[in-house]
Short mmCIF file of C-alpha atoms in Angstrom, two decimals:
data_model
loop_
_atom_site.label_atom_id
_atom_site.label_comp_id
_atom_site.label_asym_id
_atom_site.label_seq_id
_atom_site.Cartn_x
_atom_site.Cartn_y
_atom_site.Cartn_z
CA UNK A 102 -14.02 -37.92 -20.34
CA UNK A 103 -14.85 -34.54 -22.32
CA UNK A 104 -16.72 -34.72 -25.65
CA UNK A 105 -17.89 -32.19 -28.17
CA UNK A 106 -21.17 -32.61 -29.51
CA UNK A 107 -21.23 -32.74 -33.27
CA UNK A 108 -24.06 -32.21 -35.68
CA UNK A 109 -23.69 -33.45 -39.46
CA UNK A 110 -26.61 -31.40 -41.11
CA UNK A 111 -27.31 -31.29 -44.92
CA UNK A 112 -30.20 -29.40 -46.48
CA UNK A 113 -32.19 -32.59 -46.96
CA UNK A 114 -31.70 -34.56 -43.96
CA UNK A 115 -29.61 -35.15 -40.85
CA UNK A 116 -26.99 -36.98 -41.15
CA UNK A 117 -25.52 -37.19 -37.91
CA UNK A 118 -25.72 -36.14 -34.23
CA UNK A 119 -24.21 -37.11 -31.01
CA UNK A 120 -21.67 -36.50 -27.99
CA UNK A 121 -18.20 -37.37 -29.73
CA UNK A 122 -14.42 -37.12 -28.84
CA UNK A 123 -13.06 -36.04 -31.98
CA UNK A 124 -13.98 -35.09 -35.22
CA UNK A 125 -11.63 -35.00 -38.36
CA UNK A 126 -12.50 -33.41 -41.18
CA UNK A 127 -10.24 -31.97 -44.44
CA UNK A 128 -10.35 -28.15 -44.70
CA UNK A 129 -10.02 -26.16 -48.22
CA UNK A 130 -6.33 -25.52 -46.34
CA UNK A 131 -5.85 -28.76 -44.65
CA UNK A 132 -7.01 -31.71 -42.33
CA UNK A 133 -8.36 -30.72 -39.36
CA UNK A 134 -8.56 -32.55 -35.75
CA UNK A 135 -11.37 -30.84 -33.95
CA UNK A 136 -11.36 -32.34 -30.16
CA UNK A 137 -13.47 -30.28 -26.80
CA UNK A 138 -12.77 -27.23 -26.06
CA UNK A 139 -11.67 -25.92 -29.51
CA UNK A 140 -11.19 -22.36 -30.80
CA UNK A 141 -14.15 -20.97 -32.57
CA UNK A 142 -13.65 -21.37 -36.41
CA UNK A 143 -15.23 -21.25 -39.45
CA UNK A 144 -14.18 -23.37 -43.00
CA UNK A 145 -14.57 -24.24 -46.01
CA UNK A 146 -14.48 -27.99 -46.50
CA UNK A 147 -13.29 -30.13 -49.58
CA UNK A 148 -15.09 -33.16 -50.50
CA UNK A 149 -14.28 -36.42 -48.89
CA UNK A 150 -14.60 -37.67 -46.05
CA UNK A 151 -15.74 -36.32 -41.97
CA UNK A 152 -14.88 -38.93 -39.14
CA UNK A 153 -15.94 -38.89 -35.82
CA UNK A 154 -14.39 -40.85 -32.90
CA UNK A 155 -16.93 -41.86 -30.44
CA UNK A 156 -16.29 -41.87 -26.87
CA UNK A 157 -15.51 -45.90 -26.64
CA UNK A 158 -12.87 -45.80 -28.96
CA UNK A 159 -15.11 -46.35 -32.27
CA UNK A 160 -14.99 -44.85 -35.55
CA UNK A 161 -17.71 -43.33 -37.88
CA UNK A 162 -17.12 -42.34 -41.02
CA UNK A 163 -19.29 -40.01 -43.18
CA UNK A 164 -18.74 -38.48 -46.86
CA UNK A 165 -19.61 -35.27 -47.83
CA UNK A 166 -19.36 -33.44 -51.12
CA UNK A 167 -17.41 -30.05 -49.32
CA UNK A 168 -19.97 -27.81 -47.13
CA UNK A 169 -18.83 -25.64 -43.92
CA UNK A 170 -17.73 -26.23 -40.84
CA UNK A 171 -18.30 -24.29 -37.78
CA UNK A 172 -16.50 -24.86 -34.48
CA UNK A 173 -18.06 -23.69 -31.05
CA UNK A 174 -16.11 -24.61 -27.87
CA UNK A 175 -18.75 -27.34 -27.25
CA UNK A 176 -20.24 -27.83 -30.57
CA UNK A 177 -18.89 -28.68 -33.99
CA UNK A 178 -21.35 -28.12 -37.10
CA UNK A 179 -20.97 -29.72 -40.56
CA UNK A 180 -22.96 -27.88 -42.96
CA UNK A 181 -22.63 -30.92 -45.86
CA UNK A 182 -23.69 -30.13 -49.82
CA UNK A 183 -25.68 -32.53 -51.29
CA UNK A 184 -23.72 -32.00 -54.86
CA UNK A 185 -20.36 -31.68 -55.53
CA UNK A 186 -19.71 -27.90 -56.32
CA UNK A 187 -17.86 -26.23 -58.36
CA UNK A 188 -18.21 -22.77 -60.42
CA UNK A 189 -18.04 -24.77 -63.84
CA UNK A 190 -20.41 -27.27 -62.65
CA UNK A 191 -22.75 -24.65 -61.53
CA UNK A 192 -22.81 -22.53 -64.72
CA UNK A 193 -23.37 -25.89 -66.63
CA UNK A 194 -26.55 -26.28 -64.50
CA UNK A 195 -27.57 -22.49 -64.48
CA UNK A 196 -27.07 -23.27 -68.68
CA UNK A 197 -29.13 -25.85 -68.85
CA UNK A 198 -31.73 -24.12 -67.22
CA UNK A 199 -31.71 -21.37 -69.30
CA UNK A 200 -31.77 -23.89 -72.21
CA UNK A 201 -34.63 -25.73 -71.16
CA UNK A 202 -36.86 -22.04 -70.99
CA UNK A 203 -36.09 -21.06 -74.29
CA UNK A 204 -36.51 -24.43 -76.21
CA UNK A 205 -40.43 -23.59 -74.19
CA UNK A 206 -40.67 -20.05 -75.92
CA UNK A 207 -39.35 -21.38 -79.27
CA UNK A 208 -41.78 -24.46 -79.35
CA UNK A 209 -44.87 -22.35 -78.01
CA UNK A 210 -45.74 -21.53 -81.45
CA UNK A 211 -46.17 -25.38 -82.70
CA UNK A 212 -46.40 -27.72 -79.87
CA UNK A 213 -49.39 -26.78 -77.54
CA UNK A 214 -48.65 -27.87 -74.28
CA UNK A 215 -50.88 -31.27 -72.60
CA UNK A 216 -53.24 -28.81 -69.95
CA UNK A 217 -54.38 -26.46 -73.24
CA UNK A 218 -54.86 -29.69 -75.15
CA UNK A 219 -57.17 -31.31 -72.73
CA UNK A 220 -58.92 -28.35 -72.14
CA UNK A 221 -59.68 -28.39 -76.12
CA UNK A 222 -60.60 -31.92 -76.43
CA UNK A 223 -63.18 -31.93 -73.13
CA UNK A 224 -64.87 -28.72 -74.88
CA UNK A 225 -65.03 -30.58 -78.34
CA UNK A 226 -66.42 -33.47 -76.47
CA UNK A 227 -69.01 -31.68 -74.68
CA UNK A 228 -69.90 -29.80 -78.17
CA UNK A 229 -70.39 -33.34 -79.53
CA UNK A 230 -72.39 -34.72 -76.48
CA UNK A 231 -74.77 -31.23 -77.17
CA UNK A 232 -75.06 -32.02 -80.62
CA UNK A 233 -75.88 -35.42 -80.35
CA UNK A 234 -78.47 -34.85 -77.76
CA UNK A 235 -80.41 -32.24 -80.03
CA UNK A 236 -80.60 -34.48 -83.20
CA UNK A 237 -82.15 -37.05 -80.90
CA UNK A 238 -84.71 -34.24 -79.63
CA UNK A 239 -85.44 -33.90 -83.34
CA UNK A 240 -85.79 -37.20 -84.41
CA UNK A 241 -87.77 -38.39 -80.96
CA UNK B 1109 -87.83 -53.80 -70.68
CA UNK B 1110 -84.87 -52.32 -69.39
CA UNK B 1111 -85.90 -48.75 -67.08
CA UNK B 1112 -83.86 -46.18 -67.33
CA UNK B 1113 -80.65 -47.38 -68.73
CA UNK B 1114 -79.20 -44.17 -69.21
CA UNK B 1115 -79.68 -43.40 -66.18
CA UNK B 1116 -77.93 -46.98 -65.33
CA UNK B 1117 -75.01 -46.26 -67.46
CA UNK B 1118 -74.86 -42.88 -65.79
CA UNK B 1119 -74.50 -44.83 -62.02
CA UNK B 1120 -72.04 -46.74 -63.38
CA UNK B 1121 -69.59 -43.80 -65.17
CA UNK B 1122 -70.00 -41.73 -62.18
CA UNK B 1123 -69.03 -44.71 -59.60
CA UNK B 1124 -65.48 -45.23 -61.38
CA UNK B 1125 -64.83 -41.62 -61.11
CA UNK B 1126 -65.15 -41.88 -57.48
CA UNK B 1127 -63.29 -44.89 -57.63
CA UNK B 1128 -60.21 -42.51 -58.82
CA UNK B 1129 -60.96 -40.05 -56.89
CA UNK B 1130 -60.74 -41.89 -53.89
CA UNK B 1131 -57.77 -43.25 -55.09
CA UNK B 1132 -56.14 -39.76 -55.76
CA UNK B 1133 -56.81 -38.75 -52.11
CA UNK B 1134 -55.61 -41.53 -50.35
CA UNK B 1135 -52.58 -41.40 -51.99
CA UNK B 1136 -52.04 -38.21 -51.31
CA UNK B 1137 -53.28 -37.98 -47.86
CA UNK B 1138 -49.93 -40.57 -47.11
CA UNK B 1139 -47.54 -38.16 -49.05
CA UNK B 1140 -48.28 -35.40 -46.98
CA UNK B 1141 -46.76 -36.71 -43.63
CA UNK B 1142 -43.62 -37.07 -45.71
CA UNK B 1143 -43.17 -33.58 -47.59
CA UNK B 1144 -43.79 -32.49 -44.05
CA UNK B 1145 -40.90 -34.78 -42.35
CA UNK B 1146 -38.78 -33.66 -45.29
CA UNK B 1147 -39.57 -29.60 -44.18
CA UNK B 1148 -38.79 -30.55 -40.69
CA UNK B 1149 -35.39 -32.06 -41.72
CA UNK B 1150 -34.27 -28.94 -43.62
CA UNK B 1151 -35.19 -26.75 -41.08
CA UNK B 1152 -31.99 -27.09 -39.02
CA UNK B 1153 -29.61 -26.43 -41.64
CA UNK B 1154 -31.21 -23.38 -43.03
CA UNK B 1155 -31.06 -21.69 -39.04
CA UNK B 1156 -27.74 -22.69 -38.83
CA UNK B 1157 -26.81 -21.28 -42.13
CA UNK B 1158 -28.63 -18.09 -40.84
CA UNK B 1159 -26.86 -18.05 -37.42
CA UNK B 1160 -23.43 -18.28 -39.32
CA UNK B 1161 -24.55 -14.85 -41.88
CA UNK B 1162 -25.68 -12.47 -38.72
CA UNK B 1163 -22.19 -13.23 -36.97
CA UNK B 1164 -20.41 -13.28 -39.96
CA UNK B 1165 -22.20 -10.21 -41.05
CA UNK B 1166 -21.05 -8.07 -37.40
CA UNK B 1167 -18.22 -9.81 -37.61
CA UNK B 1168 -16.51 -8.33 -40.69
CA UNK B 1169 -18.56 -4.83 -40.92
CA UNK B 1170 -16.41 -3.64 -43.61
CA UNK B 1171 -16.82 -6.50 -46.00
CA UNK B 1172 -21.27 -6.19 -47.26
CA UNK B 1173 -21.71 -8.95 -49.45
CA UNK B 1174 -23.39 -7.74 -53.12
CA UNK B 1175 -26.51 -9.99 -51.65
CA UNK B 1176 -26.83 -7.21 -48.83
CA UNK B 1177 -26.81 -4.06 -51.10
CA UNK B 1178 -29.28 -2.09 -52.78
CA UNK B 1179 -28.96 -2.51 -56.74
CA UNK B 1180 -30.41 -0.01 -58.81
CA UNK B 1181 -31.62 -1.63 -62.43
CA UNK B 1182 -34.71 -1.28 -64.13
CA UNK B 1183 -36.26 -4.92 -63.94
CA UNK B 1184 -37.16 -7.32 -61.04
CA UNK B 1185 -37.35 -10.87 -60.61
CA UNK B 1186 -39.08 -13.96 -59.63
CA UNK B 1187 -38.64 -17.22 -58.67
CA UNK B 1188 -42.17 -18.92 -58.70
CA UNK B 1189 -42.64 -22.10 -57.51
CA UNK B 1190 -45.87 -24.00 -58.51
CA UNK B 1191 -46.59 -27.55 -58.78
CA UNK B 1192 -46.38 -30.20 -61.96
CA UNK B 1193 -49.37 -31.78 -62.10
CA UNK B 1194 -52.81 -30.40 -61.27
CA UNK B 1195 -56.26 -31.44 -59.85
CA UNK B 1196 -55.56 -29.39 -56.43
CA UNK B 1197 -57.85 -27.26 -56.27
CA UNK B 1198 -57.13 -23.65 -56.84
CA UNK B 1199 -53.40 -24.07 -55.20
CA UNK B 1200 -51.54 -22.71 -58.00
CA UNK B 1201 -54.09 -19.95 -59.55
CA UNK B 1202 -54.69 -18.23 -55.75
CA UNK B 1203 -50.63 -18.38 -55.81
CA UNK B 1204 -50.14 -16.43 -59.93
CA UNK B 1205 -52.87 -14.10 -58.84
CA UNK B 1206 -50.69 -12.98 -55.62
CA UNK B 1207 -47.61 -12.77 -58.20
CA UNK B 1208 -49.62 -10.94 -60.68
CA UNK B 1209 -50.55 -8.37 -58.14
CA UNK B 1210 -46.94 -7.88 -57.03
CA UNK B 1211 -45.58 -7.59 -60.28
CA UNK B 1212 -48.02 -5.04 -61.45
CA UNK B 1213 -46.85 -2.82 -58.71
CA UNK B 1214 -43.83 -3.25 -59.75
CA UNK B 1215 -44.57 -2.18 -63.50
CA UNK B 1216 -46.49 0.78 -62.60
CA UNK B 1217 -43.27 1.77 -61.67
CA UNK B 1218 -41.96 1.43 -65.17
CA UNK B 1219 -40.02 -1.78 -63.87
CA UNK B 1220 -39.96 -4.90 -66.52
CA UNK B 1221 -40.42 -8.19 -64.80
CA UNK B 1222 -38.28 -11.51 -65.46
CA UNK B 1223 -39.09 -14.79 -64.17
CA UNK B 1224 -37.94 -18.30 -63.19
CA UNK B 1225 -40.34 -21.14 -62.85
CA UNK B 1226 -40.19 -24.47 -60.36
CA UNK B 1227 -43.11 -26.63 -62.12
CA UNK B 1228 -44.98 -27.39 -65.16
CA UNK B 1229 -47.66 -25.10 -64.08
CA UNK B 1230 -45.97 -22.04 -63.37
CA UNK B 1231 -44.10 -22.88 -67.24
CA UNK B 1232 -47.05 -22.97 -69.02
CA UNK B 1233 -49.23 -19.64 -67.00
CA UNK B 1234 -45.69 -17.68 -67.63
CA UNK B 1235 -44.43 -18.52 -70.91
CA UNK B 1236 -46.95 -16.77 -73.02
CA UNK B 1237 -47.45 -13.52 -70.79
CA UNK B 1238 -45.56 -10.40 -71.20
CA UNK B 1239 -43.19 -11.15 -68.56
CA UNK B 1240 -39.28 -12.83 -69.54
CA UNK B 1241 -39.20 -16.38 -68.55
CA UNK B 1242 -35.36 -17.12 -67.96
CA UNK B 1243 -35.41 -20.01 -66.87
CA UNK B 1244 -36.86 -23.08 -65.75
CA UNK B 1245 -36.71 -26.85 -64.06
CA UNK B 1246 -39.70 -29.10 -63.88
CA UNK B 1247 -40.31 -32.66 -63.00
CA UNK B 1248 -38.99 -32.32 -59.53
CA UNK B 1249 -41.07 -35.33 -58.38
CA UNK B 1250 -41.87 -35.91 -55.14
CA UNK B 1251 -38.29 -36.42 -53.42
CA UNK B 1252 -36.88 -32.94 -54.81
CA UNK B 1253 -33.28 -32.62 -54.61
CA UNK B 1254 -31.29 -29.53 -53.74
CA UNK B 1255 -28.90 -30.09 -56.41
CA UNK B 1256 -31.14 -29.45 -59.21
CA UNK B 1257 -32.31 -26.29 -58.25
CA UNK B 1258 -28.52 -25.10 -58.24
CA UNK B 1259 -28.90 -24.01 -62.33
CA UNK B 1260 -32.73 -21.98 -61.88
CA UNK B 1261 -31.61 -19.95 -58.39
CA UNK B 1262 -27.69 -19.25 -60.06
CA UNK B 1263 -29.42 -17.62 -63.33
CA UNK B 1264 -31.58 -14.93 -60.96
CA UNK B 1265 -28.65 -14.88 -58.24
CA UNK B 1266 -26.04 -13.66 -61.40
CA UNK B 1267 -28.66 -11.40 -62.67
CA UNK B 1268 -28.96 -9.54 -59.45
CA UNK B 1269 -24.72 -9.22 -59.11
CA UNK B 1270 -24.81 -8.39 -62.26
CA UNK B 1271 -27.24 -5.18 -61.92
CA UNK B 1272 -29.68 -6.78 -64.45
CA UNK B 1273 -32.23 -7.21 -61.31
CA UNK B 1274 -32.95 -4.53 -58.40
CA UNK B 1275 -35.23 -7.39 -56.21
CA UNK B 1276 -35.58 -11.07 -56.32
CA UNK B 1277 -38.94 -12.28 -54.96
CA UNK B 1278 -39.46 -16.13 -54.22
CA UNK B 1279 -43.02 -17.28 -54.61
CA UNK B 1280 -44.94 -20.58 -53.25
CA UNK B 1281 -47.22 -21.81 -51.18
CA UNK B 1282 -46.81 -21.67 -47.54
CA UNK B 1283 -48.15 -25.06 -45.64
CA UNK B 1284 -50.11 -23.70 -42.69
CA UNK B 1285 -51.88 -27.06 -41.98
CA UNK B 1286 -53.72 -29.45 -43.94
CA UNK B 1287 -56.71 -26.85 -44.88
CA UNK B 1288 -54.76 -23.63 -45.13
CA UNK B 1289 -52.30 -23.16 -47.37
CA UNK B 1290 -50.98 -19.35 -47.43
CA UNK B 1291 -50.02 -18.37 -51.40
CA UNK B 1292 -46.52 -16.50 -49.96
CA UNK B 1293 -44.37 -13.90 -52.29
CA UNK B 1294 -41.49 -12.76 -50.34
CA UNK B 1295 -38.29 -10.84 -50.57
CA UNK B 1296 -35.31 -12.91 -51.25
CA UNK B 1297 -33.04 -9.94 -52.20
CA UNK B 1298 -31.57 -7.96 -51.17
CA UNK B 1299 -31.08 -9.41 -47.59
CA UNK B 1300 -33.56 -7.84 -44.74
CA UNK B 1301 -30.78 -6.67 -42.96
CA UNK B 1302 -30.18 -8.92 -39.89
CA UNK B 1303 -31.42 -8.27 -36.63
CA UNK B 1304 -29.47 -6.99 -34.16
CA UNK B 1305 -27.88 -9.37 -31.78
CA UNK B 1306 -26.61 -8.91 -28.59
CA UNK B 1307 -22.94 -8.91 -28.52
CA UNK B 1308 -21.63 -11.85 -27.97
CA UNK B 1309 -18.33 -10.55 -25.20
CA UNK B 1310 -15.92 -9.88 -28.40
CA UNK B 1311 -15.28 -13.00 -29.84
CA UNK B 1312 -14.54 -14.03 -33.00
CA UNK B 1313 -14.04 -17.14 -35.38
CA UNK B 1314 -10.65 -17.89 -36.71
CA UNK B 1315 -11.74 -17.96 -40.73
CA UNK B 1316 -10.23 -20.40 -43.17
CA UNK B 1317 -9.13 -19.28 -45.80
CA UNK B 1318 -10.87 -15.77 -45.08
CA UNK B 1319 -14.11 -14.50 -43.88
CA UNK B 1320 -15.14 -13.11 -47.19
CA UNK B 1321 -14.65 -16.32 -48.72
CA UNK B 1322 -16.75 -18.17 -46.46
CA UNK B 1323 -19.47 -15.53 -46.64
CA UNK B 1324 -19.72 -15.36 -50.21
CA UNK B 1325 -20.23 -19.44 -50.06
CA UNK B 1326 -22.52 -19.21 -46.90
CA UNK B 1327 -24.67 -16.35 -48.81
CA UNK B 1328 -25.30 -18.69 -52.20
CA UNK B 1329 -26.25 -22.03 -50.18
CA UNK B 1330 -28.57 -19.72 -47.81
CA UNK B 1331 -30.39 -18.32 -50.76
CA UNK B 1332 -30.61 -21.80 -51.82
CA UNK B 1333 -31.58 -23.64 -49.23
CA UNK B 1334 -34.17 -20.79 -49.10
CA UNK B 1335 -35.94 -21.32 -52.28
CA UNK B 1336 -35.26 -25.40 -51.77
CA UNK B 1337 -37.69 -24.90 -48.36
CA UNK B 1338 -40.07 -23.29 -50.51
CA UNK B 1339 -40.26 -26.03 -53.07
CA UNK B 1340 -40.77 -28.53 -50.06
CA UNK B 1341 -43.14 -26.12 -48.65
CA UNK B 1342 -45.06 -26.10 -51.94
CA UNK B 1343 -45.13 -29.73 -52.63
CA UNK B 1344 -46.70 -30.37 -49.06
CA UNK B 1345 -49.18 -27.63 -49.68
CA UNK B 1346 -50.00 -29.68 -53.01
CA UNK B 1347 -50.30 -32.63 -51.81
CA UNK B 1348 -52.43 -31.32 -49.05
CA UNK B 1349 -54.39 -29.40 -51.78
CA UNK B 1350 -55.01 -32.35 -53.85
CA UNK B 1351 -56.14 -34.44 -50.69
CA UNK B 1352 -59.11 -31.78 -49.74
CA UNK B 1353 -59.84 -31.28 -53.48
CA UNK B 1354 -60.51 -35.01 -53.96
CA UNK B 1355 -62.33 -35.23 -50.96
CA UNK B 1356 -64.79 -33.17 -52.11
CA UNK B 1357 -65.15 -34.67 -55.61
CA UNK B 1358 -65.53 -37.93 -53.89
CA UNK B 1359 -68.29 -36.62 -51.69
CA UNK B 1360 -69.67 -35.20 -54.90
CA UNK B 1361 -69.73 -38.19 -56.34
CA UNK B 1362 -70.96 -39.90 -53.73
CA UNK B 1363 -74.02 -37.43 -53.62
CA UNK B 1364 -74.86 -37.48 -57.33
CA UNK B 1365 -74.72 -41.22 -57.24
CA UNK B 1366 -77.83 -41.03 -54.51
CA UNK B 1367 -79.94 -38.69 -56.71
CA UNK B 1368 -79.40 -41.12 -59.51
CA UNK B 1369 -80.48 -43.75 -58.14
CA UNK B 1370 -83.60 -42.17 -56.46
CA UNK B 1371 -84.30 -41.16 -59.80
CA UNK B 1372 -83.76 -44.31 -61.29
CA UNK B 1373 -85.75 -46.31 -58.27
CA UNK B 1374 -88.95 -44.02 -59.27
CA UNK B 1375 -88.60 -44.66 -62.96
CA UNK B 1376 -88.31 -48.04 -62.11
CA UNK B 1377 -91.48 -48.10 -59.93
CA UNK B 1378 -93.74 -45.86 -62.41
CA UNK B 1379 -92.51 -48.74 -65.37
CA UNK B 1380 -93.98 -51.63 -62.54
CA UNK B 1381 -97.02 -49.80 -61.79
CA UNK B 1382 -98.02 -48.46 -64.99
CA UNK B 1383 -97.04 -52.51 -66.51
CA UNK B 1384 -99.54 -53.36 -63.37
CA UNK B 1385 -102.19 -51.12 -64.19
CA UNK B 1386 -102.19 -52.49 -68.33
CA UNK B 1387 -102.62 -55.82 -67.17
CA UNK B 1388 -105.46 -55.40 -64.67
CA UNK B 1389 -107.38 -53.29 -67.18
CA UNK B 1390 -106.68 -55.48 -70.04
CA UNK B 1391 -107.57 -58.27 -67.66
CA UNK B 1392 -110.95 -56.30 -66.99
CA UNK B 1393 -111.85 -55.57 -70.94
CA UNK B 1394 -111.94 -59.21 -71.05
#
């Protein structure tokens, strides 16, 4: 029997690998039945879900949040996100990073951050030590 | 009489600090086998991702993503990655001194510099320089996920179609091995152009819905996965970091503890011999 091997690769793991007989996966323009032998193509994929149909007649099913998926006569690669994407979702996230830097420059002035603050307190507790020390020198 | 009790208390303070110390580089020592799994892991998506952009790229000649071109503005920018906590060594000041000699090349030229930080530390060096912090994401921990660098790498990757940026530098520490780890500032954009590949006998994908499409979405998550390596990269180079810079304390501690109590085993003996000495010649005035 002819299979196609299939990798399911995200950015922060592996998800899947092996010899299969057909993979199914939904396309930004529609499902998709990927089986050996298939002609080179590149898409866009919507989130939901990939399945694979092993060689004995089993299912696997995997979800992915869109990602891209590239065909090769012998090979079939599912780039998978990690996060469902989508322009508004992005910009909210690109926002709240931008957020997050200036509430930093605005609050420089009155809250000093922890590393500056323990840097202060070891030298005032050194100063103390030093002090300390010399009245004893002066009493002893 | 008690001899030398300060020196006693001394033993005693300096004993707990190796106690933590010891502590800190165990635990790190077993974190750094998995930052470097999780590097391994990411690796094959980011050449595949690759792959896809060079054919893509001679595929559709005609189409050059804005990624590929030259802009022309008068600022550059940074994405620095640095670490969130510290006590590792001098990880994150060798890797600021590297960006701090880039970007004063770069504003000898007249160029103004604008940067986005990955970590406390890089926050807190940047914020109160002359440079424009844009933006920033701490607090990563140590399982970082892709998805919340999306926001920091959008903000530089819209300033550079925008025009606002003419280069886009990504900045971390490269883990070489457990005792090297390389402080690495490299061009993120534009693109290197690609290398040239030998042609593969004049075929072609069938693109859904159209090769510009899928570029322009193959393009953001490369970038991305790009500066996501670099935080993994980082965080293994930290952990490594912290494991050789408690070593040594440890070691330090370990030495100082010796001295002390040499010093405190001779104080003790002059106190026994000197208490010896009173009583035999007090013994003999008799």
């Amino acid at each position: 029997m002819t299979t196609i091997k299939c990798d399911i690769v995200s950015a922060e793991n592996a998800i899947y690998s092996g010899d299969v007989s057909m993979v199914i996966a939904s396309g930004v323009s529609g499902e998709l039945g990927i089986a050996p032998r298939h002609t080179p193509l590149i898409t866009r994929l919507k989130p939901g879900q990939v399945r694979v149909h092993h060689t004995d007649g089993t299912e696997q099913e995997f979800y992915v949040s869109g990602g891209i998926l590239e065909v090769q006569p012998d090979l079939v690669s599912v780039l998978a996100d990690t996060a469902i994407r989508a322009k508004d979702i992005d910009e909210a996230a690109a926002i709240k990073a931008k957020e997050e830097a200036e509430n930093l420059l605005q609050d420089s002035n009155k809250q000093y951050d922890l590393a500056q603050v323990q840097a202060d307190l070891a030298k005032a507790v050194a100063q103390i030590q030093a002090i300390s020390r010399l009245k004893k020198k002066l009493k002893g | 009489m008690a001899v030398g009790s300060e020196i006693v208390t001394k033993i005693k303070s300096v004993k707990s600090t190796r106690k933590v110390t010891t502590a800190l580089e165990m635990v790190s020592a077993s974190k750094i086998k998995k930052a470097q799994d999780q590097m391994e892991t990411s690796r094959p998506y980011v050449n595949k991702i690759k792959e896809m952009i060079n054919h893509l790229a001679q595929a559709t000649p005609e189409y050059k993503h804005p990624f590929m071109q030259d802009q022309k503005a008068d600022r550059v920018g940074y994405i620095i990655i640095s670490t969130d906590r510290g006590l590792c060594g001098g990880l994150n000041a060798g890797l600021f001194k590297q960006c701090v000699i880039n970007m004063r090349e770069w504003e000898e030229q007249g160029k103004k510099i604008d940067v986005v930080t990955v970590g406390n530390k890089a926050t807190s060096m940047f914020k109160n320089s002359s440079v424009n912090l844009k933006a920033n994401i701490s607090s990563l921990g140590d399982n970082p996920k892709l998805a919340e660098l999306i926001g920091v790498v959008k903000v530089m990757l819209d300033a550079y179609t925008q025009g606002e940026v003419s280069h886009v530098y990504l900045a971390f520490n490269d883990f070489v091995n457990t005792m090297t780890q390389k402080p690495t500032v490299d061009q993120l954009l534009p693109l290197p152009a690609g290398e040239e590949q030998v042609s593969r006998d004049n075929w072609d994908y069938l693109y859904e819905p159209d090769a510009q499409d899928v570029l322009d979405n193959l393009m953001t998550r490369y970038i991305e996965s790009l500066v996501y390596q670099g935080v993994l990269e980082n965080l293994a180079s930290e952990h490594a970091a912290r494991m050789v810079a408690m070593k040594s304390a440890t070691d330090n501690a370990s030495d100082l503890i010796k001295d002390l109590q040499l010093v405190y085993n001779k104080a003790r003996q002059a106190a026994i011999t000197q208490e010896i000495s009173e009583i035999v010649s007090g013994a003999a005035a008799v």
